[in-house]
Coordinates of N, CA and C in Angstrom, one line a residue:
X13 N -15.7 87.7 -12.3 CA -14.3 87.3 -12.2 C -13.8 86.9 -13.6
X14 N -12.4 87.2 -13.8 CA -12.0 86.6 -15.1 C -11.7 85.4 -15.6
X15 N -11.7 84.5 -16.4 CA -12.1 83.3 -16.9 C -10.1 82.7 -16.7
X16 N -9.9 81.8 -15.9 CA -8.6 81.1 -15.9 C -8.4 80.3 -17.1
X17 N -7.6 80.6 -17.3 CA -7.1 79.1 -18.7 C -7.2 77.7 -17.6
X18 N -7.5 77.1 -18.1 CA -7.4 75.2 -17.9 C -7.4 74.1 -19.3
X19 N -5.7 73.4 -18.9 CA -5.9 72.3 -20.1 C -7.2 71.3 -19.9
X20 N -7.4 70.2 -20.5 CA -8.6 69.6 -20.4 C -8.3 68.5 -19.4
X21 N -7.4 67.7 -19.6 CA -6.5 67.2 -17.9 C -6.5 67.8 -17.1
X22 N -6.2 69.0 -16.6 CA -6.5 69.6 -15.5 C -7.6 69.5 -15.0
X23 N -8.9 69.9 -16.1 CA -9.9 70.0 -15.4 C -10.8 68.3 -14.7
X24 N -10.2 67.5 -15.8 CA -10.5 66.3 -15.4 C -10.1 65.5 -14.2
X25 N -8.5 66.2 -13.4 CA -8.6 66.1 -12.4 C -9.0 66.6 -11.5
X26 N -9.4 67.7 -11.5 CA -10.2 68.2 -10.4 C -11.7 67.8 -10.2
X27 N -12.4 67.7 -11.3 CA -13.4 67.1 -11.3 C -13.2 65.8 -10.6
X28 N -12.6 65.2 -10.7 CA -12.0 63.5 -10.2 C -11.8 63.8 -8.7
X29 N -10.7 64.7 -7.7 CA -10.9 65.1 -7.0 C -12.2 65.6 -6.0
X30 N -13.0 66.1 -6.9 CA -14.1 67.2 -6.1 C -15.2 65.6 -6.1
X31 N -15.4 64.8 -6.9 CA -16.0 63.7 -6.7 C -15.7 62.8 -5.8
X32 N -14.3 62.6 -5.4 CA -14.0 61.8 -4.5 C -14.1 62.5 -3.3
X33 N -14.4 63.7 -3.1 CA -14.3 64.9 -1.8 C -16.0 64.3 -1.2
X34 N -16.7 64.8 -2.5 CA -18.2 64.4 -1.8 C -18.9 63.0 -2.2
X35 N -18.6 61.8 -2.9 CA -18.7 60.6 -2.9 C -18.0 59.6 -1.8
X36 N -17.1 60.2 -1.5 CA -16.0 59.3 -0.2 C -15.7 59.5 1.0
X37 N -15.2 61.2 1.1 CA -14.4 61.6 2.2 C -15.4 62.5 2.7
X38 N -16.6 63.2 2.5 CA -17.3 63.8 3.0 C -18.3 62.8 3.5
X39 N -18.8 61.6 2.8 CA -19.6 60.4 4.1 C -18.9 60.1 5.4
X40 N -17.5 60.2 5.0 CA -16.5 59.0 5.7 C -16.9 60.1 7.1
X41 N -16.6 61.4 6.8 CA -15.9 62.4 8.1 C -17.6 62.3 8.7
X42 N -18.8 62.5 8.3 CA -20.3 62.5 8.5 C -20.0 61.8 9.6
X43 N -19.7 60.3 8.9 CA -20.0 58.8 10.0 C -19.6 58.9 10.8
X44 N -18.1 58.9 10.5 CA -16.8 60.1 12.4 C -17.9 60.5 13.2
X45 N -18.2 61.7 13.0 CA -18.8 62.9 13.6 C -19.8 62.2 14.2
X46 N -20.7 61.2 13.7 CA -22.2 60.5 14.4 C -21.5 59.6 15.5
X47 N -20.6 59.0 15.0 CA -19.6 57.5 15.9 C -19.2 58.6 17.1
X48 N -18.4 59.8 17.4 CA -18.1 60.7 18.0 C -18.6 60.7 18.9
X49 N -19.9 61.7 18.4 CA -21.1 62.3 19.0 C -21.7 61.2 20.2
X50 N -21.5 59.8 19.9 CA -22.4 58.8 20.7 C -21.8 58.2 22.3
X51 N -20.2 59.0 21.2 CA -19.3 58.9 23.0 C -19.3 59.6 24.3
X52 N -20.6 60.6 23.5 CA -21.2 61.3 25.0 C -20.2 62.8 24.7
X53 N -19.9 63.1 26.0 CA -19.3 64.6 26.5 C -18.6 65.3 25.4
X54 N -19.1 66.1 24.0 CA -18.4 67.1 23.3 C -16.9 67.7 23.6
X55 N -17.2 68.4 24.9 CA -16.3 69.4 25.0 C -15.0 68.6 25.4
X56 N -14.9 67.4 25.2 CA -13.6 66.6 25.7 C -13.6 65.6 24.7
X57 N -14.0 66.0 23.3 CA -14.3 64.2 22.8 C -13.0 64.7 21.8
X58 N -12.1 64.1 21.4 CA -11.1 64.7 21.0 C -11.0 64.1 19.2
X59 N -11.7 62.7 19.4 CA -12.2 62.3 17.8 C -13.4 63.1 17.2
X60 N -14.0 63.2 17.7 CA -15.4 64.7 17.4 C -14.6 66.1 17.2
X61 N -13.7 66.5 17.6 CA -13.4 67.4 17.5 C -12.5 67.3 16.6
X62 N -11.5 65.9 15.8 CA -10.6 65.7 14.6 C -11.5 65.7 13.9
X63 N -12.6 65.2 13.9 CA -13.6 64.9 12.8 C -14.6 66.2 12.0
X64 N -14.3 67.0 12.7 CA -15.3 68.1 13.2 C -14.1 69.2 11.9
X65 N -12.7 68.9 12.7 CA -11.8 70.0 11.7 C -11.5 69.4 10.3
X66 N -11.5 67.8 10.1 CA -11.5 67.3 8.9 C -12.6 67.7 8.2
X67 N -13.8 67.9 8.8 CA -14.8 68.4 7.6 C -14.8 69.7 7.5
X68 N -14.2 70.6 7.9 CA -13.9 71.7 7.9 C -12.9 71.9 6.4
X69 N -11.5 71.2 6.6 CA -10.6 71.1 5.1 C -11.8 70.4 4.0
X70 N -12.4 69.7 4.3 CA -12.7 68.8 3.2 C -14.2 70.0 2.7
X71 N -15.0 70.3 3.4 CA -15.6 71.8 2.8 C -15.1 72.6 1.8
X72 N -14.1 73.0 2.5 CA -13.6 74.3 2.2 C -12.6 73.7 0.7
X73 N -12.0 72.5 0.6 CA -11.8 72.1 -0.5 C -12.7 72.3 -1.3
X74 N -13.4 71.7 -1.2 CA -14.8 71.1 -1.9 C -15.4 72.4 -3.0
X75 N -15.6 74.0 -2.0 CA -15.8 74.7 -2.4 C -14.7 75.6 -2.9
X76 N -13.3 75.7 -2.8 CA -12.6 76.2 -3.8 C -12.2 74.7 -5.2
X77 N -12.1 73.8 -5.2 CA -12.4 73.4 -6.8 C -13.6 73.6 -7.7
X78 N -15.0 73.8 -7.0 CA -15.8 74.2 -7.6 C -15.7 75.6 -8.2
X79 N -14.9 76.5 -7.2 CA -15.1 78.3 -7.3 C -14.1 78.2 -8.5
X80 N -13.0 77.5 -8.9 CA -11.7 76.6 -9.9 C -12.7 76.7 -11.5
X81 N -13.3 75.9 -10.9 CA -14.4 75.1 -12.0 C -15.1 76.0 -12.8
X82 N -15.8 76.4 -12.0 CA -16.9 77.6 -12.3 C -16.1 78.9 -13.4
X83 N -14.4 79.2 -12.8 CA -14.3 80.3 -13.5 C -13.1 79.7 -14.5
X84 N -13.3 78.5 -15.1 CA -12.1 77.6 -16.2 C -12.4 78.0 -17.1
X85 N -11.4 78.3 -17.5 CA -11.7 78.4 -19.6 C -10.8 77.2 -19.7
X86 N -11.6 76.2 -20.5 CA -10.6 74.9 -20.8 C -10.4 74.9 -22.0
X87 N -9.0 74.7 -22.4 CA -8.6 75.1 -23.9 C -8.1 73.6 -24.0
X88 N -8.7 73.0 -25.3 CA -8.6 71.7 -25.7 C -7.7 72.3 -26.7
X89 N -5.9 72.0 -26.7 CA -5.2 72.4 -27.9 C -5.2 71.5 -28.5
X90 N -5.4 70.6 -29.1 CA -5.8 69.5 -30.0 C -6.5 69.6 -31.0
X91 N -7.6 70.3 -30.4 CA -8.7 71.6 -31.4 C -8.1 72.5 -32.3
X92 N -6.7 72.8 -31.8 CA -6.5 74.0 -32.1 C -5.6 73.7 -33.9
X93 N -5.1 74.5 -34.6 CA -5.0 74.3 -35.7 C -3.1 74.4 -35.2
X94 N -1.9 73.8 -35.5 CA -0.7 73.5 -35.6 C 0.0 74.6 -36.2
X95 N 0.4 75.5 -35.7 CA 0.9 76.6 -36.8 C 2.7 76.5 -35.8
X96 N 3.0 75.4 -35.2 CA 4.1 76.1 -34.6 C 5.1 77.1 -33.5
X97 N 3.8 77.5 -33.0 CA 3.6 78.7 -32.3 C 3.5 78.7 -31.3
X98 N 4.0 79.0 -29.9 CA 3.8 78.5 -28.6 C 3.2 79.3 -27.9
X99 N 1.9 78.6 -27.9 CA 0.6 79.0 -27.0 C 0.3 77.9 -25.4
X100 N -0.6 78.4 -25.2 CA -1.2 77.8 -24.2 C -1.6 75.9 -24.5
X101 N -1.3 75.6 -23.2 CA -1.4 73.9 -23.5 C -0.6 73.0 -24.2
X102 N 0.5 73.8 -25.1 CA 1.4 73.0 -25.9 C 2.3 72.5 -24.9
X103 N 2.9 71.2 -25.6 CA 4.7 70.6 -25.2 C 5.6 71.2 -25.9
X104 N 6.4 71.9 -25.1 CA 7.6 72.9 -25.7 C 8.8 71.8 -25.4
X105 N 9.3 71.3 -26.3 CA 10.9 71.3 -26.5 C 12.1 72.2 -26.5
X106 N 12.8 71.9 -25.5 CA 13.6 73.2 -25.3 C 15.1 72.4 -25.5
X107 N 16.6 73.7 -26.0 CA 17.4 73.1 -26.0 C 18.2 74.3 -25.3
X108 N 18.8 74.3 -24.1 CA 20.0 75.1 -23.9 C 20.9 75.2 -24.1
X109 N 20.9 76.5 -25.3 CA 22.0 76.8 -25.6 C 23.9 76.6 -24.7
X110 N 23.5 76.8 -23.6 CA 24.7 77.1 -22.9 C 25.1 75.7 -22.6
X111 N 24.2 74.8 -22.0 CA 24.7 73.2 -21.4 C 24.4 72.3 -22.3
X112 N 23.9 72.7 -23.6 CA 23.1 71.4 -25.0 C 22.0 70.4 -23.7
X113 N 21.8 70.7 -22.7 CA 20.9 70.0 -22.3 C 19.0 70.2 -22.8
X114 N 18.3 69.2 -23.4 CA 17.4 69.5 -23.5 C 16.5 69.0 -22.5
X115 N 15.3 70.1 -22.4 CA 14.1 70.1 -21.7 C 12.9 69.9 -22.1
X116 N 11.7 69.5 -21.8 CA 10.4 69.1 -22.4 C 9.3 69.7 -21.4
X117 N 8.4 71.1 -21.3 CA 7.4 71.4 -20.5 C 6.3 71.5 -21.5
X118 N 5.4 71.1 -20.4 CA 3.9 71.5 -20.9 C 3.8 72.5 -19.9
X119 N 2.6 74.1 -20.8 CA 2.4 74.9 -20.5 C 0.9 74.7 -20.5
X120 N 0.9 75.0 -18.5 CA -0.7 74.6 -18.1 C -0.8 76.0 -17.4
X121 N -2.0 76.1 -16.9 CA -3.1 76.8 -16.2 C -2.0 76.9 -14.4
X122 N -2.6 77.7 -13.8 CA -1.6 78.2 -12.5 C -1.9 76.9 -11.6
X123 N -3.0 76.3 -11.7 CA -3.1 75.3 -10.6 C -2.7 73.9 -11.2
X124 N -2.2 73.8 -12.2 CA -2.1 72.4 -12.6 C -0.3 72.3 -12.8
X125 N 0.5 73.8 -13.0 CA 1.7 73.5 -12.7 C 2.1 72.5 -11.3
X126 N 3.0 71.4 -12.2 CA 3.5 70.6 -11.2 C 5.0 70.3 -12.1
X127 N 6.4 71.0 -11.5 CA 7.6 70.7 -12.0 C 8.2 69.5 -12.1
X128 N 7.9 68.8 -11.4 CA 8.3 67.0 -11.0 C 7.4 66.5 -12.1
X129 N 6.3 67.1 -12.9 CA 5.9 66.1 -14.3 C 5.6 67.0 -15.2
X130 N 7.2 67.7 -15.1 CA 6.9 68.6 -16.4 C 6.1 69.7 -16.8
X131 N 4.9 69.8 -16.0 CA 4.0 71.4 -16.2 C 4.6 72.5 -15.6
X132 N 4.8 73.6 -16.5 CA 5.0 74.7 -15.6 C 3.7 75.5 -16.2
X133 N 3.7 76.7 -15.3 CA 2.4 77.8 -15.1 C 2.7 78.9 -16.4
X134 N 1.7 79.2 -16.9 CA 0.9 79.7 -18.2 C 1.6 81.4 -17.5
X135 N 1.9 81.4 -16.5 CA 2.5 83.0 -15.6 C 3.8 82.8 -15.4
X136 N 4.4 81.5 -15.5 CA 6.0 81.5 -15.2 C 7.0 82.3 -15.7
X137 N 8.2 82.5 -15.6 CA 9.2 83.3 -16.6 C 9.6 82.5 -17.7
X138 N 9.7 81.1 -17.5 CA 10.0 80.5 -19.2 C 8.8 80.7 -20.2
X139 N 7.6 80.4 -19.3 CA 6.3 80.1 -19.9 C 6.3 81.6 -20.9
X140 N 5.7 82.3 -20.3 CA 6.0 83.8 -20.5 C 7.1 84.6 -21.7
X141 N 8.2 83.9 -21.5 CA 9.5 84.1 -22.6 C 8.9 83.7 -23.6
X142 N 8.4 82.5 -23.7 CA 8.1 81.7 -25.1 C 6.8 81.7 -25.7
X143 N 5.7 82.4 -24.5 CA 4.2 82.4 -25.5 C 4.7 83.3 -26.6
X144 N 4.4 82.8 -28.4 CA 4.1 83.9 -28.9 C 5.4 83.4 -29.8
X145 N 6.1 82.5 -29.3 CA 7.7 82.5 -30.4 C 7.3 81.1 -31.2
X146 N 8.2 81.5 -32.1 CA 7.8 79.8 -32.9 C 8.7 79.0 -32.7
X147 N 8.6 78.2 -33.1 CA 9.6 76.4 -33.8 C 11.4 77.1 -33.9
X148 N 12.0 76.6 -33.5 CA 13.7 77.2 -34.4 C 14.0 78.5 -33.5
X149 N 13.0 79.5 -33.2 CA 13.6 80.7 -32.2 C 14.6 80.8 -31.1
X150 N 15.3 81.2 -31.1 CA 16.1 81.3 -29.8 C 15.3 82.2 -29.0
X151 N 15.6 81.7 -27.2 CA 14.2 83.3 -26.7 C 15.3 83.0 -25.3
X152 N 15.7 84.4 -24.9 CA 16.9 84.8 -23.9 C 15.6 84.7 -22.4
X153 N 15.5 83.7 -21.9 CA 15.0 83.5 -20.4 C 15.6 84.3 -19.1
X154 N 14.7 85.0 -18.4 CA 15.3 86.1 -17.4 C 14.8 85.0 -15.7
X155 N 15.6 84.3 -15.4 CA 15.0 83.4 -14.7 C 16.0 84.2 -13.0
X156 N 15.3 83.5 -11.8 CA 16.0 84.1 -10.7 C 17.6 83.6 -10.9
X157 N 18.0 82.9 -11.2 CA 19.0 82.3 -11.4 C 20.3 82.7 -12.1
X158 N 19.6 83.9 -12.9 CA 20.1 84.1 -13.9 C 19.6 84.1 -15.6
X159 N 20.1 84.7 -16.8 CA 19.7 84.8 -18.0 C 20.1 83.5 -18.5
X160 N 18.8 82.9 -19.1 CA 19.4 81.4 -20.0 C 18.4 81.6 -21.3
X161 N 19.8 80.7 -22.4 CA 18.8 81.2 -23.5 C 18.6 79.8 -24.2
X162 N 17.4 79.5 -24.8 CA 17.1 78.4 -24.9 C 16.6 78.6 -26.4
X163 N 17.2 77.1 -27.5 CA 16.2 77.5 -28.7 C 15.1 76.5 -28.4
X164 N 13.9 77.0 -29.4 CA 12.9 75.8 -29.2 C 12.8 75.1 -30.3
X165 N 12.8 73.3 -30.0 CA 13.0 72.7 -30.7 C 11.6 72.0 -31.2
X166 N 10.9 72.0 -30.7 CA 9.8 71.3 -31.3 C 8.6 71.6 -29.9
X167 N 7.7 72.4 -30.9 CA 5.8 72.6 -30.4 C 4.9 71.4 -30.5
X168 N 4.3 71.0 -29.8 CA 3.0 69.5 -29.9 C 2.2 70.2 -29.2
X169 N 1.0 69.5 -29.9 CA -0.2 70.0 -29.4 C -0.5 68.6 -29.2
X170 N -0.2 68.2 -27.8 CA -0.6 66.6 -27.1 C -2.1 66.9 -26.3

């Protein structure tokens, strides 16, 4: 399989997640299942059978953060040397041209985009417009919305 980009927050929350899946929630649903089981009659036990589908998600979680994990390339841009340039993992400052409103995204990995704090995906249309441009460029964004053109005001490697 090919190697996903992941910032190093990303991967630290999933790790964080997949810990609390089988240090917490996968005892918790176990104990269910035994407390269940003692109520007698299966085919009518209706908390055996919640308990039974909760460990079902909490599996199946379990094993796609790990299958996540397994195929991460985590790019620590911190590491990386400052040249300006908008790559992967940076804070892009953005100014629109058209409204003078400015914007602030960090460019993460597809599973760590979250728009409500600022990450968008390393495959997005802004993301995409701007790998590869520097500091001061203007770069014409082909968004569903419509064409917006944004200059960039300032790259960090946070």
């Amino acid at each position: 399989m090919n190697k996903v980009p992941m910032t190093v927050a990303g991967e630290q929350r999933l790790r964080k997640e997949l810990d609390g899946l089988k240090s917490e929630s996968r005892p918790r649903v176990i104990a269910a299942i035994a407390e269940a089981r003692e109520h007698g009659d299966l085919k009518e036990n209706a908390e055996y059978h919640a308990a039974r589908e909760e460990q079902g998600f909490i599996e199946g979680r379990i094993q796609e953060i790990e299958g996540k994990l397994s195929n991460a390339q985590v790019i620590d841009v911190t590491k990386l040397p400052k040249t300006g340039k908008v790559i992967f993992g940076v804070t892009v400052e953005l100014l629109n041209l058209d409204t003078d409103e400015e914007v602030t995204y960090r460019i993460v990995g597809e599973d760590e985009a979250d728009i409500k704090h600022r990450r968008i995906s390393v495959t997005s249309p802004i993301a995409r417009a701007l790998i590869g441009k520097e500091e001061g460029e203007v770069v014409l964004v082909r968004t569903p919305g419509g064409e917006v053109e944004y200059e960039i005001s300032g790259v960090e490697h946070l």
